Coordinates of C-alpha atoms in Angstrom, one line a residue:
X3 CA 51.8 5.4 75.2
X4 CA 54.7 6.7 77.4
X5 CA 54.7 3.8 80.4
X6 CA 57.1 1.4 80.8
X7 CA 56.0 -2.2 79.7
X8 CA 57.7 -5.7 80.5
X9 CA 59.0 -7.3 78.1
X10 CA 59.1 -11.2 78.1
X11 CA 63.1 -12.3 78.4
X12 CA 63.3 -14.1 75.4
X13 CA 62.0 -11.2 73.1
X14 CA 64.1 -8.7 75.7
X15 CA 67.3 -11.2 74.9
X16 CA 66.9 -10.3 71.0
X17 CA 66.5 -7.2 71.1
X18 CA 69.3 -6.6 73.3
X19 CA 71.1 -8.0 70.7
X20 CA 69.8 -5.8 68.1
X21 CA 71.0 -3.3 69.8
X22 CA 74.5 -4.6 70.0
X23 CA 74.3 -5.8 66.5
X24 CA 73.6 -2.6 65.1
X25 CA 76.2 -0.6 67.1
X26 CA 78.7 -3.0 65.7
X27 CA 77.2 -2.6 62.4
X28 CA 77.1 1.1 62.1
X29 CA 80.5 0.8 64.4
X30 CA 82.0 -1.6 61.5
X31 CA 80.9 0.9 58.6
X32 CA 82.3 4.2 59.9
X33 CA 85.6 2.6 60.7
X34 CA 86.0 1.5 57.0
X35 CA 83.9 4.0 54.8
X36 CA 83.1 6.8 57.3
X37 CA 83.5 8.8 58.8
X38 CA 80.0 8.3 58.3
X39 CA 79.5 12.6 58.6
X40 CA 80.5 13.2 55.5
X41 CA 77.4 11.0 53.8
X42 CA 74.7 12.1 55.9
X43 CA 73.7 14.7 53.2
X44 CA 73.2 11.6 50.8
X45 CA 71.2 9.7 53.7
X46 CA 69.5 12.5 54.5
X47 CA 68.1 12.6 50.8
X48 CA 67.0 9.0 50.7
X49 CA 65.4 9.5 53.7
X50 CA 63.7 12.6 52.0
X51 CA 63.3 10.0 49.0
X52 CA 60.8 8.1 50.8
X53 CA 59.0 10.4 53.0
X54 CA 55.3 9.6 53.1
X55 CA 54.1 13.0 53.1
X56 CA 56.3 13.9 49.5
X57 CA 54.7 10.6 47.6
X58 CA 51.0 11.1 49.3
X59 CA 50.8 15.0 47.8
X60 CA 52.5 14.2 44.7
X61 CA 50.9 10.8 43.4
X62 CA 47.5 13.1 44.9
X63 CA 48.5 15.5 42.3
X64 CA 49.0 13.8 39.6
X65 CA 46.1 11.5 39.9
X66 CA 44.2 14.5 39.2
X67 CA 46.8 16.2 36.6
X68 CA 46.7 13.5 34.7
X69 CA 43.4 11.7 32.7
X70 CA 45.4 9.1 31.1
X71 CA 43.6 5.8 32.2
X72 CA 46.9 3.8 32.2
X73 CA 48.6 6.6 33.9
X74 CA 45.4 7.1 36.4
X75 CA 45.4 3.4 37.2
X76 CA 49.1 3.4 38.0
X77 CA 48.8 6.6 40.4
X78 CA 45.3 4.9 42.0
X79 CA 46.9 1.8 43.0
X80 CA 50.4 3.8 44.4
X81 CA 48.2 6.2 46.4
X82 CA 46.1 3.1 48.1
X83 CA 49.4 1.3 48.7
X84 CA 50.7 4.1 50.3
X85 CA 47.6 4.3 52.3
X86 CA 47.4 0.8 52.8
X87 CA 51.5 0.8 54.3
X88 CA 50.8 3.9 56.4
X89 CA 47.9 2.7 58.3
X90 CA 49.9 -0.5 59.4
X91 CA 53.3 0.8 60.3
X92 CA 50.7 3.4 62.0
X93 CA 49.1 0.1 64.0
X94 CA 52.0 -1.8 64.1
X95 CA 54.4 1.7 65.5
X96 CA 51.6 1.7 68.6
X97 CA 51.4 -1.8 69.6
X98 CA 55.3 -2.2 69.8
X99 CA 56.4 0.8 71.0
X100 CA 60.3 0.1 70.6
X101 CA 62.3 3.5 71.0
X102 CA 64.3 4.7 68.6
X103 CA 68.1 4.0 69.1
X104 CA 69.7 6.2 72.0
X105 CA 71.6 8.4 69.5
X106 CA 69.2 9.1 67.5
X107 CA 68.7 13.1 67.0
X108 CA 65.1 14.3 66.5
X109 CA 65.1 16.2 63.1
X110 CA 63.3 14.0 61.0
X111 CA 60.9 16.0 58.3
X112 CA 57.5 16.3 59.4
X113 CA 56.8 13.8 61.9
X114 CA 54.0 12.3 63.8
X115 CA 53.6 10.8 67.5
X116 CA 54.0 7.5 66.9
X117 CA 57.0 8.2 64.4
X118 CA 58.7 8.3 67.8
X119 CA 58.6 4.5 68.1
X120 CA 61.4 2.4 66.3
X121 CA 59.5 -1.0 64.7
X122 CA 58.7 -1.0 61.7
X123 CA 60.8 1.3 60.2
X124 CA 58.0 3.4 57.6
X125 CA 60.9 4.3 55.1
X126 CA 61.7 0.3 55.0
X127 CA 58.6 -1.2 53.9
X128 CA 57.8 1.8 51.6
X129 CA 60.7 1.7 49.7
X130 CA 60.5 -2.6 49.3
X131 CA 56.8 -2.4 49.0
X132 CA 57.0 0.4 46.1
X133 CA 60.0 -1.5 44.4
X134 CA 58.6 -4.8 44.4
X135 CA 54.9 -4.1 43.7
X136 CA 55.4 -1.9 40.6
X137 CA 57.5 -4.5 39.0
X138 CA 54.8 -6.9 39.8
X139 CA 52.4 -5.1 38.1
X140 CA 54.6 -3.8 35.0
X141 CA 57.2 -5.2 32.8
X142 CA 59.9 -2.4 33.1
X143 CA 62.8 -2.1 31.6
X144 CA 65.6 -4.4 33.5
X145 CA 67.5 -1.0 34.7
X146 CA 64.7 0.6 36.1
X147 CA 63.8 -2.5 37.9
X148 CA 67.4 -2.6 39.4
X149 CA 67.7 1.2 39.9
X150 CA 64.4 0.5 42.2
X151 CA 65.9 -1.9 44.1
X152 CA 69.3 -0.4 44.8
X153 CA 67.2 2.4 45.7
X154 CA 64.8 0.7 48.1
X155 CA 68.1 -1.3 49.7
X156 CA 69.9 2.7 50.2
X157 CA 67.2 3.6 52.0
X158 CA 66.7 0.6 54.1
X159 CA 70.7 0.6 55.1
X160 CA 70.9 4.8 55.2
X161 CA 67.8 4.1 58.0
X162 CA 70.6 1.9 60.5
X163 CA 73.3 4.3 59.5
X164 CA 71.6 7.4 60.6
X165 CA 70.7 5.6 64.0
X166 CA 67.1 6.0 63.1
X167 CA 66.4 2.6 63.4
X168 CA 67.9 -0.6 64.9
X169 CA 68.9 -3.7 61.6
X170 CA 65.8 -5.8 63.4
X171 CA 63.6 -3.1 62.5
X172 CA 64.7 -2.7 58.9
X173 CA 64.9 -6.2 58.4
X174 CA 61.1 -6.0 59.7
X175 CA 59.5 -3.5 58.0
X176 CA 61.7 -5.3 54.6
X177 CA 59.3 -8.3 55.6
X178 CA 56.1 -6.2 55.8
X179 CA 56.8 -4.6 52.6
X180 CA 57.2 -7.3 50.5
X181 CA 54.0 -8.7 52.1
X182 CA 52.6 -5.3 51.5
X183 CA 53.4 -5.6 47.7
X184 CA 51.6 -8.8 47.3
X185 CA 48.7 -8.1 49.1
X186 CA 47.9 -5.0 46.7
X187 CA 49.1 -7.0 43.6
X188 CA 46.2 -8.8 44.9
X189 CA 43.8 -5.7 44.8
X190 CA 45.0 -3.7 41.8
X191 CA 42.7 -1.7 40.9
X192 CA 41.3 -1.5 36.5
X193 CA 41.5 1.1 35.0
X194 CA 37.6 1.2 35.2
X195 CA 37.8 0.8 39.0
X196 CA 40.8 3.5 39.3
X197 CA 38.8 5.6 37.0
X198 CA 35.2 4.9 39.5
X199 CA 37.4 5.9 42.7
X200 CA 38.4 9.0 41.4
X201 CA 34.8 10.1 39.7
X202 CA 33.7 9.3 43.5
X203 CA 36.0 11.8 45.0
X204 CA 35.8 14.8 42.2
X205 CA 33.1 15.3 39.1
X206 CA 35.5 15.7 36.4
X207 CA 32.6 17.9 34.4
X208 CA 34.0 20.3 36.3
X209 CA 37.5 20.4 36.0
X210 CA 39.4 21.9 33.1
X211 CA 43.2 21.5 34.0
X212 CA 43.8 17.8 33.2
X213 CA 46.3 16.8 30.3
X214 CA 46.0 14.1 28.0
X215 CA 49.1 12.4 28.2

């Protein structure tokens, strides 16, 4: 996974400009808001905001905490979208093989090999794919729907402005996400079939500690 590769000159001509873009980008930002040191606590935090790890264990949990059907059927279909968007940033991570920007520092939470690679940025189409699937599937509350957004779009810009990631591979893994969102819109799970998925993995019979919410 380490050798060099060619790269055909048109797609090398993009994303040298990517790079340049970006530079300017981040560049542009610290000049007029920065200096950009003084937000990386915030950045840092959305970037914790949509670590896979945090939303695998805790929708894990409270599939299992919880024997609400409604409630169960939510949790279900977030924990196979999360599946579904790790597996093909996973796929898509090994076939590209785009580095990481230069300045980059290597203290991400919990990271994998192929977290090393740049395209698709995983934080990206998580937080679109989370905030545009769940108000596909639910009618929410107008401010909820916008906090989710604004939330999904913080993440997607703290990604360029922490030089995790260059703007093509945010603007990608935006793309994948929303594509993401409507694929599983197209396999939400029932209730029934949330409630058959988890009887597969765990008798219930046996468990004592759920609340009836």
């Amino acid at each position: 996974m380490g050798e060099k590769r060619d790269v055909p000159k048109p797609l090398k001509k993009v994303l040298d400009w990517d790079v340049v873009a970006t530079e300017k980008f981040v560049k542009y930002v610290d000049q007029k808001y920065g200096p950009l040191t003084k937000f990386k606590s915030i950045m840092k935090g959305l970037e914790i905001s949509c670590h896979g790890i945090p939303w695998l264990v805790g929708t894990a949990t409270f599939i299992f905490f919880f024997d609400n059907p409604s409630v169960r059927q939510l949790l279900v279909n977030i924990f196979l979208a999360l599946i579904l968007d790790i597996i093909i940033v996973a796929v898509l991570k090994a076939v590209s093989r785009r580095r990481r920007p230069s300045d980059n520092k290597d203290d991400m939470f919990a990271t994998v090999s192929v977290d090393k690679f740049s395209f698709p940025s995983g934080h990206a189409t998580r937080a679109v794919m989370l905030s545009f699937l769940i108000p596909f599937q639910y009618s929410l509350w107008m401010i909820i729907t916008l906090a989710l957004i604004c939330w999904s779009l913080a993440v997607c810009i703290s990604r360029v402005l922490l030089r995790r990631h260059h703007i093509l591979d945010v603007a990608g893994g935006m793309c994948i996400g929303i594509l993401e969102a409507c694929l599983m819109s197209l396999l939400w799970l029932s209730p029934e079939g949330a409630q058959g998925l988890v009887n597969f993995f765990l008798d219930e019979t046996q468990v004592g500690a759920s609340f009836d919410v």
